[in-house]
Each structure stands twice: as C-alpha cells, then as structure tokens.
Amino acid sequence: MTTTGPQPAGSALNPSRTTATAARVLRQLRHDPRTIALMMLVPCLMLFLLRYVFDGSPRTFDSIGASLLGIFPLITMFLVTSIATLRERTSGTLERLLAMPLGKGDLIAGYALAFGTLAIVQSALATGLAVWFLGLDVTGSAWLLLLVALLDALLGTALGLFVSAFAASEFQAVQFMPAVIFPQLLLCGLFTPRSNMHPALEAISDVLPMSYAVDGMNEVLRHTEMTATFVRDVLVVAGCGLLVLGLGAATLRRRTA
C-alpha cells in the first residue's frame, strides 16, 4: 500500500488548496472597506474627472480615455496587491502557510485568483462607466476593451505580488511604484507615439507590457474587428502576467530558519 505525504512546495497546483487560499484572502479583504473602495472606485473616479477635464474637447477624451482605462486598473491593482501581500509577509501569515503542506504555486495562484476576482469587478465598472455613461467613443467592441482592462488589472496584480517579496515595509512597497510603473507610463505611448521617441527609448518601450496594453486599447479604438495586432498585444500582456506570477512563486520563501 502506498501513502501520500505532504505535497512539496514545488509540486503541481492543487485546485482545492488554491481556492481555499483565495477564499481566505477575500474574507480578509471584506473586512477592509478602504482597500475595496480604492480598488473599485478610484479608477472610476479618475475616468470621471478626466472626462470633465476635457469637457470642451471630447475628442481628446476619446483619444486617451481608452488607454487610461487600461492603465488605471493596472496601477491600482499593483498598489493594493503589493501592500496587502506585504502585510501577510510581515505579520507572519505567509510564514505559517509555508510551514504547511501548501505549494508555492498554490499560494501564489490563490492570491492571484482572489485579487483577479476583484479585478474583474473593477474592470467591468470602469469600462461600463467610460463607454455607457461618459460616452467614450470606440469603433470596436466594448467587450474587447473590457478584456484588455482585465488583463491589465491582472498584470498589476502579478507585479504587486512579485515586488512585495523585495519590500520590508509598506512604505518600501509604495516606493517600488516609481521604479516599476512610472517608466512604463512614460514610455507606453500615452503622451506621444512610441515611434517619435529616441530609438533607445523606443527599443525599451518594446519590451514593456504597458506599451502593449495601450496598443491593444488603441486597436479597439480604431478598428471594428479584432485585428492580428490586437491578438498579439493581448497575448503579450497575458504572457507577461503569467511570467511575473512565476517569478513571484520563485521568490516566495520563508524569512526565518
């Protein structure tokens, strides 16, 4: 007769352990209304303000609103996820979980599932507000906008999980934002087409995921049908998110002996 011992940390994902981890994170977040408000309302508020900043020039809102619809969820999910995960690390919760028969992949996937669930709601609220209330004029399908916004939010979640491994305090987690998010924001093509940048900066922008998020939004803005460029952009953003989640699992370790 063979017996099965505890699953080692590097083994395959276990759906029951993953969903249990996600449920625990969601229960904790339910008791933190400020965090929920930050994730759900801030992107909507920023889009609302932006629309009326350009009240006299609605075409300007149309030209940049779609891009920001993907950028705002990425930024808020990065910020919230990095801080929330760091709290778990510093409070010893992750330390206790890693001492249990719970794989690193289960743990990271559980966190990603929990924050990803919130990202779905966040992206749906922001997309619905922009398209059906603020009158964002898009040529393509609003569902494709929602898809890119969701992938951006998931990418922000993955980046937040990853950088939390390198911060010792919540303040340090916030300090990663200028290093991780701001360069992408400047080089993604939001302020000027990437082809107009210095060749060195354009080359850097070509390997940054936010550039493909903005390109994907612009494809929906300009084309009625799903284009090959849009598919490429979506796959790059999704692939980057999965890669960063894998790196997050690799950096997950116990802090004490």
PDB file of C-alpha atoms in Angstrom:
ATOM      1  CA  MET A   1       0.000   0.000   0.000  1.00  0.00           C
ATOM      2  CA  THR A   2       1.304   3.423  -0.905  1.00  0.00           C
ATOM      3  CA  THR A   3       0.794   6.518   1.187  1.00  0.00           C
ATOM      4  CA  THR A   4       0.895  10.105   0.116  1.00  0.00           C
ATOM      5  CA  GLY A   5       2.800  12.569   2.219  1.00  0.00           C
ATOM      6  CA  PRO A   6       2.521  16.362   2.270  1.00  0.00           C
ATOM      7  CA  GLN A   7       2.825  17.989  -1.087  1.00  0.00           C
ATOM      8  CA  PRO A   8       6.234  19.608  -1.576  1.00  0.00           C
ATOM      9  CA  ALA A   9       6.361  23.304  -2.238  1.00  0.00           C
ATOM     10  CA  GLY A  10       7.358  22.967  -5.844  1.00  0.00           C
ATOM     11  CA  SER A  11       4.737  20.422  -6.956  1.00  0.00           C
ATOM     12  CA  ALA A  12       1.787  20.903  -9.280  1.00  0.00           C
ATOM     13  CA  LEU A  13      -1.125  23.163  -8.432  1.00  0.00           C
ATOM     14  CA  ASN A  14      -3.844  21.724  -6.235  1.00  0.00           C
ATOM     15  CA  PRO A  15      -7.244  23.313  -7.071  1.00  0.00           C
ATOM     16  CA  SER A  16      -8.719  22.830  -3.597  1.00  0.00           C
ATOM     17  CA  ARG A  17      -5.750  24.457  -1.839  1.00  0.00           C
ATOM     18  CA  THR A  18      -5.680  27.274  -4.398  1.00  0.00           C
ATOM     19  CA  THR A  19      -9.364  28.090  -3.970  1.00  0.00           C
ATOM     20  CA  ALA A  20      -9.081  27.835  -0.178  1.00  0.00           C
ATOM     21  CA  THR A  21      -6.255  30.379  -0.235  1.00  0.00           C
ATOM     22  CA  ALA A  22      -8.284  32.690  -2.494  1.00  0.00           C
ATOM     23  CA  ALA A  23     -11.325  32.411  -0.212  1.00  0.00           C
ATOM     24  CA  ARG A  24      -9.223  33.313   2.830  1.00  0.00           C
ATOM     25  CA  VAL A  25      -7.797  36.403   1.116  1.00  0.00           C
ATOM     26  CA  LEU A  26     -11.266  37.528   0.004  1.00  0.00           C
ATOM     27  CA  ARG A  27     -12.620  37.107   3.547  1.00  0.00           C
ATOM     28  CA  GLN A  28      -9.833  39.299   4.874  1.00  0.00           C
ATOM     29  CA  LEU A  29     -10.407  41.956   2.224  1.00  0.00           C
ATOM     30  CA  ARG A  30     -14.111  42.001   3.022  1.00  0.00           C
ATOM     31  CA  HIS A  31     -13.216  43.481   6.416  1.00  0.00           C
ATOM     32  CA  ASP A  32     -11.097  46.240   4.798  1.00  0.00           C
ATOM     33  CA  PRO A  33     -13.603  48.601   3.139  1.00  0.00           C
ATOM     34  CA  ARG A  34     -10.954  51.240   2.395  1.00  0.00           C
ATOM     35  CA  THR A  35      -8.997  48.791   0.261  1.00  0.00           C
ATOM     36  CA  ILE A  36     -12.157  47.700  -1.552  1.00  0.00           C
ATOM     37  CA  ALA A  37     -13.057  51.340  -2.198  1.00  0.00           C
ATOM     38  CA  LEU A  38      -9.558  52.060  -3.514  1.00  0.00           C
ATOM     39  CA  MET A  39      -9.735  49.176  -5.975  1.00  0.00           C
ATOM     40  CA  MET A  40     -13.292  49.725  -7.167  1.00  0.00           C
ATOM     41  CA  LEU A  41     -13.868  53.456  -7.055  1.00  0.00           C
ATOM     42  CA  VAL A  42     -10.535  55.170  -7.743  1.00  0.00           C
ATOM     43  CA  PRO A  43     -10.246  54.108 -11.433  1.00  0.00           C
ATOM     44  CA  CYS A  44     -13.863  55.177 -11.988  1.00  0.00           C
ATOM     45  CA  LEU A  45     -13.259  58.491 -10.241  1.00  0.00           C
ATOM     46  CA  MET A  46     -10.129  59.165 -12.313  1.00  0.00           C
ATOM     47  CA  LEU A  47     -12.002  58.458 -15.564  1.00  0.00           C
ATOM     48  CA  PHE A  48     -14.883  60.679 -14.432  1.00  0.00           C
ATOM     49  CA  LEU A  49     -12.525  63.562 -13.630  1.00  0.00           C
ATOM     50  CA  LEU A  50     -10.664  63.095 -16.896  1.00  0.00           C
ATOM     51  CA  ARG A  51     -13.867  63.242 -18.913  1.00  0.00           C
ATOM     52  CA  TYR A  52     -14.809  66.632 -17.490  1.00  0.00           C
ATOM     53  CA  VAL A  53     -11.279  67.989 -17.538  1.00  0.00           C
ATOM     54  CA  PHE A  54     -11.659  67.684 -21.329  1.00  0.00           C
ATOM     55  CA  ASP A  55     -15.309  68.744 -21.280  1.00  0.00           C
ATOM     56  CA  GLY A  56     -14.704  71.278 -24.054  1.00  0.00           C
ATOM     57  CA  SER A  57     -12.752  68.763 -26.135  1.00  0.00           C
ATOM     58  CA  PRO A  58     -14.486  65.380 -26.023  1.00  0.00           C
ATOM     59  CA  ARG A  59     -12.339  64.055 -28.864  1.00  0.00           C
ATOM     60  CA  THR A  60      -9.307  64.352 -26.578  1.00  0.00           C
ATOM     61  CA  PHE A  61     -11.048  62.168 -24.020  1.00  0.00           C
ATOM     62  CA  ASP A  62     -11.824  59.663 -26.765  1.00  0.00           C
ATOM     63  CA  SER A  63      -8.170  59.557 -27.839  1.00  0.00           C
ATOM     64  CA  ILE A  64      -6.658  58.910 -24.398  1.00  0.00           C
ATOM     65  CA  GLY A  65      -9.604  57.571 -22.390  1.00  0.00           C
ATOM     66  CA  ALA A  66      -9.259  54.040 -23.755  1.00  0.00           C
ATOM     67  CA  SER A  67      -5.563  53.930 -22.896  1.00  0.00           C
ATOM     68  CA  LEU A  68      -6.169  55.145 -19.360  1.00  0.00           C
ATOM     69  CA  LEU A  69      -8.961  52.613 -18.998  1.00  0.00           C
ATOM     70  CA  GLY A  70      -6.207  50.005 -19.033  1.00  0.00           C
ATOM     71  CA  ILE A  71      -3.578  51.973 -17.121  1.00  0.00           C
ATOM     72  CA  PHE A  72      -5.653  52.973 -14.084  1.00  0.00           C
ATOM     73  CA  PRO A  73      -6.634  49.379 -13.121  1.00  0.00           C
ATOM     74  CA  LEU A  74      -3.024  48.244 -13.549  1.00  0.00           C
ATOM     75  CA  ILE A  75      -1.759  50.952 -11.205  1.00  0.00           C
ATOM     76  CA  THR A  76      -4.403  50.461  -8.502  1.00  0.00           C
ATOM     77  CA  MET A  77      -4.099  46.663  -8.514  1.00  0.00           C
ATOM     78  CA  PHE A  78      -0.306  46.921  -8.317  1.00  0.00           C
ATOM     79  CA  LEU A  79      -0.512  49.242  -5.331  1.00  0.00           C
ATOM     80  CA  VAL A  80      -3.181  47.332  -3.413  1.00  0.00           C
ATOM     81  CA  THR A  81      -1.761  43.867  -4.111  1.00  0.00           C
ATOM     82  CA  SER A  82       1.810  44.768  -3.157  1.00  0.00           C
ATOM     83  CA  ILE A  83       0.737  46.325   0.151  1.00  0.00           C
ATOM     84  CA  ALA A  84      -1.807  43.633   1.048  1.00  0.00           C
ATOM     85  CA  THR A  85       0.645  40.822   0.306  1.00  0.00           C
ATOM     86  CA  LEU A  86       3.406  42.561   2.246  1.00  0.00           C
ATOM     87  CA  ARG A  87       1.109  42.748   5.281  1.00  0.00           C
ATOM     88  CA  GLU A  88       0.740  38.982   5.075  1.00  0.00           C
ATOM     89  CA  ARG A  89       4.515  38.596   4.937  1.00  0.00           C
ATOM     90  CA  THR A  90       5.315  40.947   7.820  1.00  0.00           C
ATOM     91  CA  SER A  91       2.500  39.639  10.039  1.00  0.00           C
ATOM     92  CA  GLY A  92       3.850  36.102   9.761  1.00  0.00           C
ATOM     93  CA  THR A  93       0.807  34.730   7.925  1.00  0.00           C
ATOM     94  CA  LEU A  94       2.837  33.629   4.913  1.00  0.00           C
ATOM     95  CA  GLU A  95       5.447  32.161   7.253  1.00  0.00           C
ATOM     96  CA  ARG A  96       2.812  29.937   8.843  1.00  0.00           C
ATOM     97  CA  LEU A  97       1.285  28.984   5.497  1.00  0.00           C
ATOM     98  CA  LEU A  98       4.659  27.984   4.059  1.00  0.00           C
ATOM     99  CA  ALA A  99       5.151  25.667   7.035  1.00  0.00           C
ATOM    100  CA  MET A 100       2.021  23.765   5.965  1.00  0.00           C
ATOM    101  CA  PRO A 101       1.731  21.290   3.056  1.00  0.00           C
ATOM    102  CA  LEU A 102       0.869  24.131   0.702  1.00  0.00           C
ATOM    103  CA  GLY A 103       2.790  24.534  -2.539  1.00  0.00           C
ATOM    104  CA  LYS A 104       4.249  27.873  -3.561  1.00  0.00           C
ATOM    105  CA  GLY A 105       2.231  27.671  -6.752  1.00  0.00           C
ATOM    106  CA  ASP A 106      -0.969  27.082  -4.770  1.00  0.00           C
ATOM    107  CA  LEU A 107      -0.241  30.117  -2.624  1.00  0.00           C
ATOM    108  CA  ILE A 108       0.590  32.487  -5.468  1.00  0.00           C
ATOM    109  CA  ALA A 109      -2.295  31.189  -7.597  1.00  0.00           C
ATOM    110  CA  GLY A 110      -4.681  31.653  -4.659  1.00  0.00           C
ATOM    111  CA  TYR A 111      -3.643  35.254  -4.179  1.00  0.00           C
ATOM    112  CA  ALA A 112      -3.863  35.866  -7.932  1.00  0.00           C
ATOM    113  CA  LEU A 113      -7.327  34.296  -8.040  1.00  0.00           C
ATOM    114  CA  ALA A 114      -8.587  36.420  -5.153  1.00  0.00           C
ATOM    115  CA  PHE A 115      -7.260  39.709  -6.489  1.00  0.00           C
ATOM    116  CA  GLY A 116      -8.169  38.650 -10.029  1.00  0.00           C
ATOM    117  CA  THR A 117     -11.794  38.255  -8.952  1.00  0.00           C
ATOM    118  CA  LEU A 118     -11.753  41.821  -7.679  1.00  0.00           C
ATOM    119  CA  ALA A 119     -10.005  42.902 -10.889  1.00  0.00           C
ATOM    120  CA  ILE A 120     -12.917  41.543 -12.928  1.00  0.00           C
ATOM    121  CA  VAL A 121     -15.373  43.681 -10.970  1.00  0.00           C
ATOM    122  CA  GLN A 122     -13.086  46.712 -11.115  1.00  0.00           C
ATOM    123  CA  SER A 123     -12.558  46.436 -14.881  1.00  0.00           C
ATOM    124  CA  ALA A 124     -16.268  45.934 -15.546  1.00  0.00           C
ATOM    125  CA  LEU A 125     -17.171  49.026 -13.505  1.00  0.00           C
ATOM    126  CA  ALA A 126     -14.545  51.221 -15.180  1.00  0.00           C
ATOM    127  CA  THR A 127     -15.364  50.018 -18.701  1.00  0.00           C
ATOM    128  CA  GLY A 128     -19.108  50.390 -18.192  1.00  0.00           C
ATOM    129  CA  LEU A 129     -18.671  53.894 -16.789  1.00  0.00           C
ATOM    130  CA  ALA A 130     -16.395  55.022 -19.631  1.00  0.00           C
ATOM    131  CA  VAL A 131     -18.425  53.574 -22.503  1.00  0.00           C
ATOM    132  CA  TRP A 132     -22.042  53.842 -21.409  1.00  0.00           C
ATOM    133  CA  PHE A 133     -22.014  56.809 -19.026  1.00  0.00           C
ATOM    134  CA  LEU A 134     -19.102  59.029 -20.023  1.00  0.00           C
ATOM    135  CA  GLY A 135     -19.644  58.424 -23.742  1.00  0.00           C
ATOM    136  CA  LEU A 136     -16.212  57.070 -24.667  1.00  0.00           C
ATOM    137  CA  ASP A 137     -16.434  56.657 -28.446  1.00  0.00           C
ATOM    138  CA  VAL A 138     -14.850  53.376 -29.548  1.00  0.00           C
ATOM    139  CA  THR A 139     -15.036  51.842 -33.009  1.00  0.00           C
ATOM    140  CA  GLY A 140     -14.617  48.260 -31.829  1.00  0.00           C
ATOM    141  CA  SER A 141     -16.433  46.179 -29.243  1.00  0.00           C
ATOM    142  CA  ALA A 142     -16.662  47.342 -25.643  1.00  0.00           C
ATOM    143  CA  TRP A 143     -16.107  43.699 -24.659  1.00  0.00           C
ATOM    144  CA  LEU A 144     -12.626  43.842 -26.160  1.00  0.00           C
ATOM    145  CA  LEU A 145     -11.933  46.972 -24.114  1.00  0.00           C
ATOM    146  CA  LEU A 146     -13.051  45.054 -21.043  1.00  0.00           C
ATOM    147  CA  LEU A 147     -10.751  42.158 -21.946  1.00  0.00           C
ATOM    148  CA  VAL A 148      -7.674  44.401 -22.153  1.00  0.00           C
ATOM    149  CA  ALA A 149      -8.639  46.283 -18.980  1.00  0.00           C
ATOM    150  CA  LEU A 150      -8.990  42.970 -17.150  1.00  0.00           C
ATOM    151  CA  LEU A 151      -5.634  41.677 -18.383  1.00  0.00           C
ATOM    152  CA  ASP A 152      -4.025  44.960 -17.327  1.00  0.00           C
ATOM    153  CA  ALA A 153      -5.519  44.647 -13.859  1.00  0.00           C
ATOM    154  CA  LEU A 154      -4.267  41.062 -13.620  1.00  0.00           C
ATOM    155  CA  LEU A 155      -0.824  42.203 -14.747  1.00  0.00           C
ATOM    156  CA  GLY A 156      -0.854  44.829 -11.992  1.00  0.00           C
ATOM    157  CA  THR A 157      -1.801  42.078  -9.534  1.00  0.00           C
ATOM    158  CA  ALA A 158       1.101  39.904 -10.688  1.00  0.00           C
ATOM    159  CA  LEU A 159       3.571  42.789 -10.459  1.00  0.00           C
ATOM    160  CA  GLY A 160       2.325  43.634  -6.969  1.00  0.00           C
ATOM    161  CA  LEU A 161       2.763  40.045  -5.793  1.00  0.00           C
ATOM    162  CA  PHE A 162       6.261  39.983  -7.248  1.00  0.00           C
ATOM    163  CA  VAL A 163       7.617  43.241  -5.796  1.00  0.00           C
ATOM    164  CA  SER A 164       6.192  42.515  -2.346  1.00  0.00           C
ATOM    165  CA  ALA A 165       8.989  39.962  -1.952  1.00  0.00           C
ATOM    166  CA  PHE A 166      11.592  42.744  -2.059  1.00  0.00           C
ATOM    167  CA  ALA A 167       9.979  45.239   0.331  1.00  0.00           C
ATOM    168  CA  ALA A 168      10.434  45.237   4.090  1.00  0.00           C
ATOM    169  CA  SER A 169       7.625  47.715   4.833  1.00  0.00           C
ATOM    170  CA  GLU A 170       4.502  49.141   3.228  1.00  0.00           C
ATOM    171  CA  PHE A 171       6.402  52.359   2.570  1.00  0.00           C
ATOM    172  CA  GLN A 172       9.019  50.442   0.621  1.00  0.00           C
ATOM    173  CA  ALA A 173       6.263  48.704  -1.350  1.00  0.00           C
ATOM    174  CA  VAL A 174       4.927  52.099  -2.412  1.00  0.00           C
ATOM    175  CA  GLN A 175       8.467  53.158  -3.331  1.00  0.00           C
ATOM    176  CA  PHE A 176       8.560  50.444  -5.985  1.00  0.00           C
ATOM    177  CA  MET A 177       5.858  52.268  -7.884  1.00  0.00           C
ATOM    178  CA  PRO A 178       8.195  54.903  -9.412  1.00  0.00           C
ATOM    179  CA  ALA A 179      10.628  52.151 -10.389  1.00  0.00           C
ATOM    180  CA  VAL A 180       8.125  49.678 -11.843  1.00  0.00           C
ATOM    181  CA  ILE A 181       5.141  51.732 -13.041  1.00  0.00           C
ATOM    182  CA  PHE A 182       6.305  55.258 -13.897  1.00  0.00           C
ATOM    183  CA  PRO A 183       8.858  54.302 -16.600  1.00  0.00           C
ATOM    184  CA  GLN A 184       6.193  52.205 -18.300  1.00  0.00           C
ATOM    185  CA  LEU A 185       3.735  55.078 -18.030  1.00  0.00           C
ATOM    186  CA  LEU A 186       6.146  57.472 -19.723  1.00  0.00           C
ATOM    187  CA  LEU A 187       7.182  55.055 -22.466  1.00  0.00           C
ATOM    188  CA  CYS A 188       3.875  53.322 -23.264  1.00  0.00           C
ATOM    189  CA  GLY A 189       2.841  55.776 -25.986  1.00  0.00           C
ATOM    190  CA  LEU A 190       0.233  57.635 -23.938  1.00  0.00           C
ATOM    191  CA  PHE A 191       1.905  61.041 -24.242  1.00  0.00           C
ATOM    192  CA  THR A 192       3.493  60.652 -27.660  1.00  0.00           C
ATOM    193  CA  PRO A 193       3.632  57.851 -30.245  1.00  0.00           C
ATOM    194  CA  ARG A 194       6.430  55.455 -29.437  1.00  0.00           C
ATOM    195  CA  SER A 195       7.764  55.846 -32.976  1.00  0.00           C
ATOM    196  CA  ASN A 196       8.528  59.514 -32.167  1.00  0.00           C
ATOM    197  CA  MET A 197      10.761  58.638 -29.222  1.00  0.00           C
ATOM    198  CA  HIS A 198      14.523  58.389 -29.244  1.00  0.00           C
ATOM    199  CA  PRO A 199      15.427  54.990 -30.758  1.00  0.00           C
ATOM    200  CA  ALA A 200      16.887  53.773 -27.461  1.00  0.00           C
ATOM    201  CA  LEU A 201      13.697  54.623 -25.583  1.00  0.00           C
ATOM    202  CA  GLU A 202      11.552  53.110 -28.305  1.00  0.00           C
ATOM    203  CA  ALA A 203      13.543  49.879 -28.012  1.00  0.00           C
ATOM    204  CA  ILE A 204      12.974  49.850 -24.237  1.00  0.00           C
ATOM    205  CA  SER A 205       9.265  50.511 -24.712  1.00  0.00           C
ATOM    206  CA  ASP A 206       9.061  47.481 -26.999  1.00  0.00           C
ATOM    207  CA  VAL A 207       9.747  45.148 -24.054  1.00  0.00           C
ATOM    208  CA  LEU A 208       7.437  46.846 -21.520  1.00  0.00           C
ATOM    209  CA  PRO A 209       4.000  45.235 -21.097  1.00  0.00           C
ATOM    210  CA  MET A 210       2.142  48.513 -20.604  1.00  0.00           C
ATOM    211  CA  SER A 211       3.109  49.506 -24.166  1.00  0.00           C
ATOM    212  CA  TYR A 212       1.167  46.517 -25.497  1.00  0.00           C
ATOM    213  CA  ALA A 213      -1.751  47.276 -23.192  1.00  0.00           C
ATOM    214  CA  VAL A 214      -2.027  50.779 -24.650  1.00  0.00           C
ATOM    215  CA  ASP A 215      -1.566  49.473 -28.200  1.00  0.00           C
ATOM    216  CA  GLY A 216      -4.337  46.941 -27.625  1.00  0.00           C
ATOM    217  CA  MET A 217      -6.726  49.631 -26.388  1.00  0.00           C
ATOM    218  CA  ASN A 218      -5.907  51.786 -29.400  1.00  0.00           C
ATOM    219  CA  GLU A 219      -6.625  48.872 -31.738  1.00  0.00           C
ATOM    220  CA  VAL A 220     -10.146  48.622 -30.281  1.00  0.00           C
ATOM    221  CA  LEU A 221     -10.489  52.382 -30.541  1.00  0.00           C
ATOM    222  CA  ARG A 222      -9.731  52.408 -34.273  1.00  0.00           C
ATOM    223  CA  HIS A 223     -10.919  49.088 -35.721  1.00  0.00           C
ATOM    224  CA  THR A 224     -14.336  47.474 -35.848  1.00  0.00           C
ATOM    225  CA  GLU A 225     -12.954  43.928 -35.957  1.00  0.00           C
ATOM    226  CA  MET A 226     -10.386  42.094 -33.876  1.00  0.00           C
ATOM    227  CA  THR A 227      -7.035  42.578 -35.612  1.00  0.00           C
ATOM    228  CA  ALA A 228      -3.891  40.457 -35.600  1.00  0.00           C
ATOM    229  CA  THR A 229      -2.105  43.289 -33.800  1.00  0.00           C
ATOM    230  CA  PHE A 230      -4.759  43.247 -31.076  1.00  0.00           C
ATOM    231  CA  VAL A 231      -4.341  39.494 -30.598  1.00  0.00           C
ATOM    232  CA  ARG A 232      -0.576  39.946 -30.347  1.00  0.00           C
ATOM    233  CA  ASP A 233      -0.954  42.714 -27.773  1.00  0.00           C
ATOM    234  CA  VAL A 234      -3.363  40.677 -25.659  1.00  0.00           C
ATOM    235  CA  LEU A 235      -1.103  37.626 -25.724  1.00  0.00           C
ATOM    236  CA  VAL A 236       1.932  39.699 -24.724  1.00  0.00           C
ATOM    237  CA  VAL A 237       0.120  41.261 -21.748  1.00  0.00           C
ATOM    238  CA  ALA A 238      -1.254  37.880 -20.646  1.00  0.00           C
ATOM    239  CA  GLY A 239       2.141  36.216 -21.115  1.00  0.00           C
ATOM    240  CA  CYS A 240       3.882  38.900 -19.064  1.00  0.00           C
ATOM    241  CA  GLY A 241       1.344  38.426 -16.285  1.00  0.00           C
ATOM    242  CA  LEU A 242       1.966  34.665 -16.184  1.00  0.00           C
ATOM    243  CA  LEU A 243       5.732  35.176 -16.309  1.00  0.00           C
ATOM    244  CA  VAL A 244       5.666  37.611 -13.386  1.00  0.00           C
ATOM    245  CA  LEU A 245       3.442  35.234 -11.384  1.00  0.00           C
ATOM    246  CA  GLY A 246       6.027  32.516 -11.975  1.00  0.00           C
ATOM    247  CA  LEU A 247       8.776  34.832 -10.767  1.00  0.00           C
ATOM    248  CA  GLY A 248       6.636  35.654  -7.726  1.00  0.00           C
ATOM    249  CA  ALA A 249       6.403  31.958  -6.869  1.00  0.00           C
ATOM    250  CA  ALA A 250      10.164  31.606  -7.320  1.00  0.00           C
ATOM    251  CA  THR A 251      10.891  34.464  -4.887  1.00  0.00           C
ATOM    252  CA  LEU A 252       8.440  33.149  -2.272  1.00  0.00           C
ATOM    253  CA  ARG A 253      10.437  31.841   0.652  1.00  0.00           C
ATOM    254  CA  ARG A 254      10.416  31.653   4.401  1.00  0.00           C
ATOM    255  CA  ARG A 255      12.119  34.592   6.085  1.00  0.00           C
ATOM    256  CA  THR A 256      13.232  32.646   9.116  1.00  0.00           C
ATOM    257  CA  ALA A 257      15.021  29.331   9.555  1.00  0.00           C
TER     258      ALA A 257
END
